[in-house]
Coordinates of C-alpha atoms and ligand atoms in Angstrom, one line a residue:
X1165 CA 0.0 -0.1 0.0
X1166 CA 1.5 3.5 -1.0
X1167 CA 2.3 5.8 1.9
X1168 CA 0.0 8.9 1.5
X1169 CA 2.1 12.0 0.2
X1170 CA 2.6 14.6 2.9
X1171 CA 1.0 18.0 2.4
X1172 CA 4.5 19.6 2.2
X1173 CA 5.0 17.0 -0.9
X1174 CA 1.7 17.9 -2.4
X1175 CA 2.1 21.6 -2.2
X1176 CA 5.6 21.4 -3.5
X1177 CA 4.4 19.4 -6.5
X1178 CA 1.6 21.8 -7.2
X1179 CA 3.5 24.9 -6.6
X1180 CA 6.3 23.5 -9.0
X1181 CA 3.7 23.6 -11.7
X1182 CA 2.2 26.9 -11.0
X1183 CA 3.6 29.6 -13.1
X1184 CA 4.2 33.0 -11.1
X1185 CA 4.0 36.6 -12.0
X1186 CA 7.2 38.3 -10.7
X1187 CA 6.0 42.0 -9.9
X1188 CA 9.2 43.7 -9.4
X1189 CA 12.6 43.0 -11.2
X1190 CA 15.2 45.1 -13.0
X1191 CA 15.1 42.8 -16.0
X1192 CA 14.3 44.0 -19.6
X1193 CA 12.6 42.8 -22.5
X1194 CA 15.4 41.1 -24.8
X1195 CA 14.4 43.5 -27.4
X1196 CA 15.9 46.2 -25.1
X1197 CA 19.4 44.9 -25.9
X1198 CA 22.3 45.1 -23.5
X1199 CA 20.0 46.4 -20.8
X1200 CA 18.8 42.9 -20.4
X1201 CA 21.9 41.1 -18.3
X1202 CA 22.5 37.3 -18.3
X1203 CA 25.4 34.8 -18.1
X1204 CA 27.9 33.6 -15.7
X1205 CA 29.8 36.9 -15.5
X1206 CA 26.8 38.8 -14.9
X1207 CA 25.7 36.3 -12.2
X1208 CA 29.0 36.2 -10.4
X1209 CA 29.4 40.2 -10.5
X1210 CA 25.8 40.9 -9.1
X1211 CA 26.3 43.5 -6.4
X1212 CA 25.2 41.1 -3.7
X1213 CA 28.5 39.2 -4.5
X1214 CA 30.7 42.1 -4.9
X1215 CA 30.1 43.1 -1.3
X1216 CA 31.1 39.6 -0.3
X1217 CA 34.2 39.3 -2.1
X1218 CA 35.5 42.5 -0.7
X1219 CA 34.7 41.1 2.7
X1220 CA 36.6 38.0 1.8
X1221 CA 39.6 40.1 0.4
X1222 CA 39.7 43.5 2.5
X1223 CA 43.0 44.3 1.3
X1224 CA 41.7 44.7 -2.3
X1225 CA 41.0 48.4 -2.5
X1226 CA 37.5 49.5 -3.8
X1227 CA 39.5 51.3 -6.9
X1228 CA 41.5 48.0 -7.4
X1229 CA 38.2 46.0 -7.9
X1230 CA 36.5 48.7 -9.9
X1231 CA 39.1 49.0 -12.5
X1232 CA 39.2 45.2 -13.1
X1233 CA 37.4 43.9 -16.2
X1234 CA 34.1 42.2 -15.4
X1235 CA 35.6 38.9 -16.5
X1236 CA 38.4 39.3 -13.9
X1237 CA 36.0 40.4 -11.3
X1238 CA 34.1 37.2 -12.0
X1239 CA 37.2 35.2 -11.9
X1240 CA 38.2 36.7 -8.4
X1241 CA 34.8 36.2 -7.0
X1242 CA 34.6 32.6 -8.2
X1243 CA 37.9 31.8 -6.8
X1244 CA 37.5 33.4 -3.3
X1245 CA 34.0 32.9 -2.7
X1246 CA 33.3 29.3 -4.6
X1247 CA 36.7 27.7 -4.7
X1248 CA 38.7 28.9 -1.7
X1249 CA 35.8 29.1 0.6
X1250 CA 32.4 27.2 1.1
X1251 CA 29.7 29.3 -0.8
X1252 CA 27.2 29.6 2.2
X1253 CA 25.6 32.8 1.5
X1254 CA 22.2 33.1 -0.3
X1255 CA 23.7 35.1 -3.1
X1256 CA 26.5 32.4 -3.5
X1257 CA 23.8 29.5 -3.2
X1258 CA 21.9 31.1 -5.9
X1259 CA 24.7 30.9 -8.6
X1260 CA 24.8 27.1 -7.8
X1261 CA 21.3 26.5 -8.2
X1262 CA 21.2 28.3 -11.6
X1263 CA 24.3 26.3 -12.8
X1264 CA 22.5 23.0 -11.5
X1265 CA 19.3 23.7 -13.0
X1266 CA 21.2 24.3 -16.4
X1267 CA 23.2 20.8 -15.9
X1268 CA 26.6 22.5 -15.7
X1269 CA 29.3 21.3 -13.3
X1270 CA 29.9 23.9 -10.6
X1271 CA 32.8 21.8 -9.0
X1272 CA 35.5 23.3 -11.3
X1273 CA 38.3 25.9 -10.4
X1274 CA 37.8 27.5 -13.8
X1275 CA 35.1 29.4 -15.6
X1276 CA 36.0 28.2 -19.1
X1277 CA 33.6 25.6 -19.5
X1278 CA 30.6 27.6 -17.9
X1279 CA 31.6 30.6 -20.0
X1280 CA 31.6 28.3 -23.1
X1281 CA 28.1 27.2 -22.3
X1282 CA 26.7 30.7 -22.0
X1283 CA 28.7 31.8 -25.2
X1284 CA 26.5 29.2 -26.9
X1285 CA 23.1 30.7 -26.1
X1286 CA 21.0 33.2 -27.8
X1287 CA 19.2 35.6 -25.7
X1288 CA 15.8 34.7 -27.0
X1289 CA 16.5 31.1 -26.6
X1290 CA 17.9 31.5 -23.0
X1291 CA 15.0 33.8 -21.9
X1292 CA 12.5 30.8 -23.1
X1293 CA 14.8 28.6 -21.1
X1294 CA 15.1 30.4 -17.9
X1295 CA 11.3 31.4 -17.6
X1296 CA 10.7 27.7 -18.1
X1297 CA 13.2 26.6 -15.6
X1298 CA 11.9 29.3 -13.2
X1299 CA 8.4 28.7 -13.7
X1300 CA 7.7 32.2 -14.4
X1301 CA 4.7 33.6 -16.4
X1302 CA 5.8 37.1 -16.6
X1303 CA 8.0 39.7 -14.9
X1304 CA 7.7 43.4 -14.3
X1305 CA 10.6 45.6 -15.3
X1306 CA 11.6 48.9 -13.4
X1307 CA 11.5 51.3 -16.3
X1308 CA 13.2 54.9 -15.7
X1309 CA 12.8 57.2 -18.8
X1310 CA 15.4 59.5 -17.3
X1311 CA 17.9 56.7 -17.9
X1312 CA 19.2 58.2 -21.5
X1313 CA 20.1 54.4 -22.5
X1314 CA 16.6 53.0 -21.9
X1315 CA 14.8 56.0 -23.1
X1316 CA 16.5 56.0 -26.5
X1317 CA 15.3 52.3 -26.8
X1318 CA 11.7 53.3 -26.0
X1319 CA 11.9 56.4 -28.4
X1320 CA 13.1 54.0 -31.3
X1321 CA 10.5 51.6 -30.4
X1322 CA 10.7 47.8 -30.6
X1323 CA 8.3 44.7 -30.6
X1324 CA 7.3 43.9 -27.0
X1325 CA 7.8 40.6 -25.4
X1326 CA 4.3 40.1 -23.6
X1327 CA 6.4 38.4 -20.6
X1328 CA 7.9 41.9 -19.9
X1329 CA 5.5 44.2 -18.5
X1330 CA 6.5 47.7 -17.4
X1331 CA 6.5 49.6 -14.1
X1332 CA 7.2 53.4 -14.2
X1333 CA 10.0 54.0 -11.7
X1334 CA 9.7 57.6 -10.1
X1335 CA 13.1 57.7 -8.1
X1336 CA 15.2 59.7 -10.8
X1337 CA 12.3 62.0 -11.5
X1338 CA 10.8 62.7 -8.1
X1339 CA 12.6 61.4 -5.2
X1340 CA 15.5 63.8 -5.0
X1341 CA 13.6 66.9 -6.2
X1342 CA 14.9 69.5 -7.6
X1343 CA 17.8 67.3 -8.9
X1344 CA 15.8 66.1 -11.6
X1345 CA 14.5 69.4 -12.9
X1346 CA 17.0 69.9 -15.6
X1347 CA 16.6 66.4 -16.9
X1348 CA 12.8 66.9 -17.1
X1349 CA 13.2 70.3 -18.7
X1350 CA 15.4 68.7 -21.4
X1351 CA 12.5 66.4 -22.3
X1352 CA 10.2 69.4 -22.7
X1353 CA 8.6 69.5 -19.5
X1354 CA 8.0 73.0 -18.2
X1355 CA 8.9 72.4 -14.4
X1356 CA 10.3 74.7 -12.1
X1357 CA 12.5 74.0 -8.8
X1358 CA 9.9 75.6 -6.5
X1359 CA 6.9 73.4 -7.7
X1360 CA 5.2 76.7 -8.5
X1361 CA 3.1 77.5 -11.6
X1362 CA 2.6 74.6 -14.2
X1363 CA 5.1 72.4 -12.6
X1364 CA 2.8 70.0 -11.0
X1365 CA 0.6 69.6 -14.2
X1366 CA 3.9 69.3 -16.3
X1367 CA 5.0 66.6 -13.8
X1368 CA 1.6 64.9 -14.3
X1369 CA 2.1 65.2 -18.1
X1370 CA 5.5 63.4 -17.7
X1371 CA 3.8 60.6 -15.8
X1372 CA 1.1 60.2 -18.1
X1373 CA 3.1 60.5 -21.2
X1374 CA 5.4 57.6 -20.0
X1375 CA 2.9 55.5 -18.4
X1376 CA 1.1 55.5 -21.7
X1377 CA 4.2 55.1 -23.9
X1378 CA 5.5 51.9 -21.8
X1379 CA 2.0 50.9 -20.8
X1380 CA 3.0 50.9 -17.2
X1381 CA 0.9 48.7 -15.0
X1382 CA 2.0 50.6 -11.7
X1383 CA 4.2 53.4 -10.6
X1384 CA 7.0 52.8 -8.1
X1385 CA 9.3 54.7 -6.0
X1386 CA 11.9 53.8 -3.3
X1387 CA 11.9 56.1 -0.4
X1388 CA 14.2 56.9 2.4
X1389 CA 13.2 55.8 6.0
X1390 CA 12.9 59.7 6.7
X1391 CA 9.9 59.8 4.4
X1392 CA 6.8 61.1 6.3
X1393 CA 3.3 61.8 5.3
X1394 CA 2.0 64.3 5.9
X1395 CA 5.3 66.4 6.4
X1396 CA 5.6 67.5 10.2
X1397 CA 7.1 70.9 10.0
X1398 CA 9.8 69.8 7.8
X1399 CA 11.0 73.5 7.6
X1400 CA 12.2 73.0 11.0
X1401 CA 14.3 70.0 9.9
X1402 CA 17.6 71.6 9.2
X1403 CA 19.9 68.5 9.8
X1404 CA 19.2 66.3 6.9
X1405 CA 18.9 67.1 3.2
X1406 CA 16.6 64.1 3.0
X1407 CA 14.2 65.8 5.4
X1408 CA 14.4 69.0 3.6
X1409 CA 13.2 67.4 0.3
X1410 CA 10.3 65.6 2.1
X1411 CA 7.9 68.6 1.5
X1412 CA 8.6 68.6 -2.2
X1413 CA 8.3 64.8 -2.3
X1414 CA 5.0 64.8 -0.5
X1415 CA 3.8 67.4 -2.7
X1416 CA 4.8 65.5 -5.8
X1417 CA 3.2 62.4 -4.4
X1418 CA -0.2 63.9 -3.4
X1419 CA -0.5 66.3 -6.5
X1420 CA 1.0 64.3 -9.1
X1421 CA 1.7 60.7 -8.6
X1422 CA -1.6 59.7 -6.8
X1423 CA -3.8 61.8 -9.4
X1424 CA -2.2 60.2 -12.1
X1425 CA -2.4 56.8 -10.4
X1426 CA -6.3 57.6 -9.9
X1427 CA -6.9 58.5 -13.7
X1428 CA -5.0 55.5 -15.0
X1429 CA -6.5 53.0 -12.4
X1430 CA -3.0 51.9 -11.6
X1431 CA -1.3 51.1 -8.0
X1432 CA 1.5 53.1 -6.5
X1433 CA 4.3 50.9 -5.2
X1434 CA 5.9 52.2 -2.1
X1435 CA 9.4 50.7 -1.4
X1436 CA 10.5 52.3 1.8
X1437 CA 13.7 51.9 4.1
X1438 CA 16.8 52.6 1.8
X1439 CA 19.5 54.6 3.1
X1440 CA 21.2 55.2 -0.2
X1441 CA 25.0 55.1 -0.7
X1442 CA 25.9 54.6 3.0
X1443 CA 29.2 53.4 1.4
X1444 CA 29.4 55.1 -2.1
X1445 CA 32.6 53.2 -2.9
X1446 CA 30.6 49.7 -3.3
X1447 CA 28.4 51.3 -6.1
X1448 CA 25.0 49.4 -6.2
X1449 CA 26.0 47.4 -3.2
X1450 CA 26.6 50.5 -1.0
X1451 CA 22.9 51.1 0.0
X1452 CA 21.7 50.1 3.5
X1453 CA 18.5 49.9 5.6
X1454 CA 16.5 52.1 7.9
X1455 CA 13.3 51.8 9.9
X1456 CA 10.2 53.1 7.9
X1457 CA 7.4 55.1 9.4
X1458 CA 4.3 53.0 9.4
X1459 CA 2.3 56.1 10.1
X1460 CA 3.2 57.6 6.6
X1461 CA 2.0 54.3 4.9
X1462 CA -1.3 54.3 7.0
X1463 CA -1.9 58.2 6.4
X1464 CA -1.4 57.6 2.8
X1465 CA -3.7 54.6 2.6
X1466 CA -6.4 56.4 4.6
X1467 CA -6.4 59.7 2.6
X1468 CA -6.3 57.9 -0.6
X1469 CA -8.5 55.0 0.0
X1470 CA -9.2 54.2 -3.7
X1471 CA -5.6 54.0 -4.6
X1472 CA -3.8 50.6 -4.2
X1473 CA -0.7 51.0 -2.4
X1474 CA 1.6 48.2 -3.1
X1475 CA 4.2 48.4 -0.2
X1476 CA 7.3 46.6 0.4
X1477 CA 9.7 47.7 3.3
X1478 CA 13.2 46.9 3.9
X1479 CA 13.7 46.6 7.4
X1480 CA 12.8 43.4 9.3
X1481 CA 11.4 45.2 12.1
X1482 CA 8.9 46.9 9.9
X1483 CA 7.3 43.6 8.8
X1484 CA 4.9 43.1 11.5
X1485 CA 3.5 46.7 11.3
X1486 CA 3.0 46.4 7.5
X1487 CA 0.9 43.3 8.4
X1488 CA -1.2 45.5 10.9
X1489 CA -1.4 48.5 8.6
X1490 CA -2.6 46.1 5.8
X1491 CA -5.3 44.9 8.3
X1492 CA -6.4 48.4 8.9
X1493 CA -6.5 49.5 5.2
X1494 CA -7.6 47.2 2.4
X1495 CA -5.7 49.4 -0.1
X1496 CA -2.3 48.5 1.3
X1497 CA -1.0 45.3 -0.5
X1498 CA 2.1 44.1 1.2
X1499 CA 4.5 42.6 -1.3
X1500 CA 7.9 40.6 -1.5
X1501 CA 10.5 40.0 0.8
X1502 CA 12.7 42.8 -0.3
X1503 CA 16.5 42.8 -0.9
X1504 CA 18.1 42.3 2.4
X1505 CA 15.0 40.3 3.6
X1506 CA 15.1 37.7 0.6
X1507 CA 16.8 35.1 2.5
X1508 CA 15.1 31.8 3.6
X1509 CA 15.0 32.4 7.3
X1510 CA 13.5 35.8 6.9
X1511 CA 11.1 34.7 4.1
X1512 CA 9.8 32.0 6.3
X1513 CA 9.4 34.4 9.2
X1514 CA 7.7 37.1 7.2
X1515 CA 5.4 34.8 5.0
X1516 CA 4.0 32.9 8.3
X1517 CA 3.4 36.2 9.8
X1518 CA 1.7 37.6 6.7
X1519 CA -0.6 34.5 6.5
X1520 CA -1.5 34.4 10.0
X1521 CA -2.3 38.2 10.0
X1522 CA -3.7 38.5 6.3
X1523 CA -4.7 35.1 5.0
X1524 CA -3.9 35.1 1.3
X1525 CA -4.4 38.8 0.7
X1526 CA -1.0 39.7 -0.1
X1527 CA 1.9 39.0 -2.7
X1528 CA 4.4 37.0 -0.9
X1529 CA 7.4 37.3 -3.0
X1530 CA 9.1 39.2 -6.0
X1531 CA 12.6 38.3 -7.2
X1532 CA 14.1 41.8 -7.8
X1533 CA 16.4 40.1 -10.1
X1534 CA 19.0 42.1 -12.1
X1535 CA 20.3 39.2 -14.1
X1536 CA 17.9 37.1 -16.1
X1537 CA 19.5 33.6 -14.9
X1538 CA 18.6 34.7 -11.2
X1539 CA 14.8 34.0 -12.0
X1540 CA 15.8 30.4 -11.8
X1541 CA 17.3 30.5 -8.3
X1542 CA 15.2 33.1 -6.5
X1543 CA 12.2 31.4 -7.6
X1544 CA 13.3 27.8 -6.8
X1545 CA 14.6 29.1 -3.3
X1546 CA 11.4 31.0 -2.3
X1547 CA 8.9 28.3 -3.7
X1548 CA 10.7 26.0 -1.4
X1549 CA 10.2 28.1 1.6
X1550 CA 7.0 29.7 0.9
X1551 CA 5.4 26.2 0.0
X1552 CA 6.7 24.7 3.1
X1553 CA 4.8 27.6 5.1
X1554 CA 1.5 27.3 3.2
X1555 CA 1.8 23.4 3.7
X1556 CA 2.2 23.9 7.6
X1557 CA -0.8 26.0 7.6
X1558 CA -2.8 23.6 5.5
X1559 CA -1.7 20.9 8.1
X1560 CA -3.0 23.3 11.0
X1561 CA -6.4 23.5 9.0
X1562 CA -6.7 19.7 8.8
X1563 CA -6.1 19.3 12.3
X1564 CA -8.8 22.0 13.0
X1565 CA -11.2 19.5 10.8
X1566 CA -10.8 21.5 7.4
X1567 CA -9.0 19.4 5.1
X1568 CA -7.3 21.1 2.2
X1569 CA -7.7 19.6 -1.4
X1570 CA -5.4 20.0 -4.3
X1571 CA -8.0 22.1 -6.1
X1572 CA -7.7 24.5 -3.0
X1573 CA -4.2 24.5 -3.4
X1574 CA -4.2 25.4 -6.9
X1575 CA -6.7 28.4 -6.2
X1576 CA -4.8 29.7 -3.4
X1577 CA -1.4 29.7 -5.3
X1578 CA -3.1 31.5 -8.2
X1579 CA -4.5 34.3 -5.7
X1580 CA -1.0 34.6 -4.2
X1581 CA 1.2 34.5 -7.4
X1582 CA -0.8 35.3 -10.5
X1583 CA -0.4 39.3 -9.9
X1584 CA -4.3 39.9 -9.4
X1585 CA -3.9 42.0 -6.5
X1586 CA -2.0 44.6 -8.8
X1587 CA -5.4 44.8 -10.8
X1588 CA -7.6 45.5 -7.7
X1589 CA -9.6 48.6 -7.4
X1590 CA -10.5 49.5 -3.7
X1591 CA -13.6 51.6 -3.1
X1592 CA -14.0 53.6 0.0
Ligands
LIG274 O1 15.4 49.9 -5.4 C1 15.2 48.7 -5.7 O2 14.6 48.4 -6.7 C2 16.3 47.8 -5.1 O3 15.7 46.7 -5.2 C3 17.4 48.0 -5.6 O4 17.7 47.8 -6.9 C4 18.7 47.1 -4.9 O5 20.1 47.6 -5.2 C5 18.4 45.6 -5.2 O6 19.1 45.4 -6.5 N1 17.8 44.9 -4.5 O7 17.9 43.6 -4.7
LIG275 ZN1 14.6 46.4 -6.9

């Protein structure tokens, strides 16, 4: 007589066959050329691994590292983190998961054979292979029209791959106002440093123009821990440039971003808690974490109850408060275990907390991939942990007299991972 499968095994099997929508990545449509990063040298020089190799070899100066060719950086990272040391970190393990899924031998001191494999791939064929291996239906890009390289691609036009959806990123245009004024003016938007006159309507025109052009499904902005809404006497804050900008930022959010989100019926993604460039010498790896102000999130959700706020926070200590805020406001949709939280131990803790407080009304994960190949590992690792948490909840229900069927599991995974919450339209 066969032993009945455990709930964990059933969930793992169903989840493996359930394609996911990845609501936040830094990937690009393959038609956008070199903007889409892929292959072993990009995988190994991911900024997470840059930080780790400089910890392994602290005598290497930042300048010496950054002046190395990318292939030499990758060779160094492979030698130091994968050959001379055990690749225990999540970012290291991820590279191994990718190589294993591709059937490549990671027990090698040299990268030549692995590089030869990638050299033989075409980007379109490899996109198909990675999406299939990762079980990903579609990904959302992070699109920035003020990036001249990206803007040129949009302005030239290209045939879209329907698997790559767009999200308009607002950091470069709004976050550090008035630093973006010259760039917006150069694009023909009659904006002014002081947010006076036509500036706010011109910012709305910029947002509408580009949401239209890229078919943005949401707008996103990352915010410092100092973000406050409403501003509490910001003019009295003389000590921090970040605080000084908050008044402009809040005006831009309230009088430009939110009106456009309402008009277009799209969400606003708030990604709060980034302390930018605490170590500028590390480049993309130089950002750190700070505690977000939950009241700012709750106040926005209350004042704009008909706008969906997709919210992800960077501090572990904010995770419980975000669950409580989401219970208070149906238009707050917590999403992902972001960045420094995207590790098995924290994904487990956060997902259990969210399900216990919110049921299935959340988006448990996004990958944040910067390199295409990472979809394979970030989703393999997240499926394992999130599936385990869900199975434990199902076991609890069975013990409470409510067994869960395979159809229930399929329905639940669709609710959690097909991206439908992005399209919800809350009414007050
Ligand atoms: O601001 C963001 O979207 C972050 O995800 C940053 O890109 C960060 O550097 C990152 O890559 N996190 O994984
Ligand atoms: Zn990101």
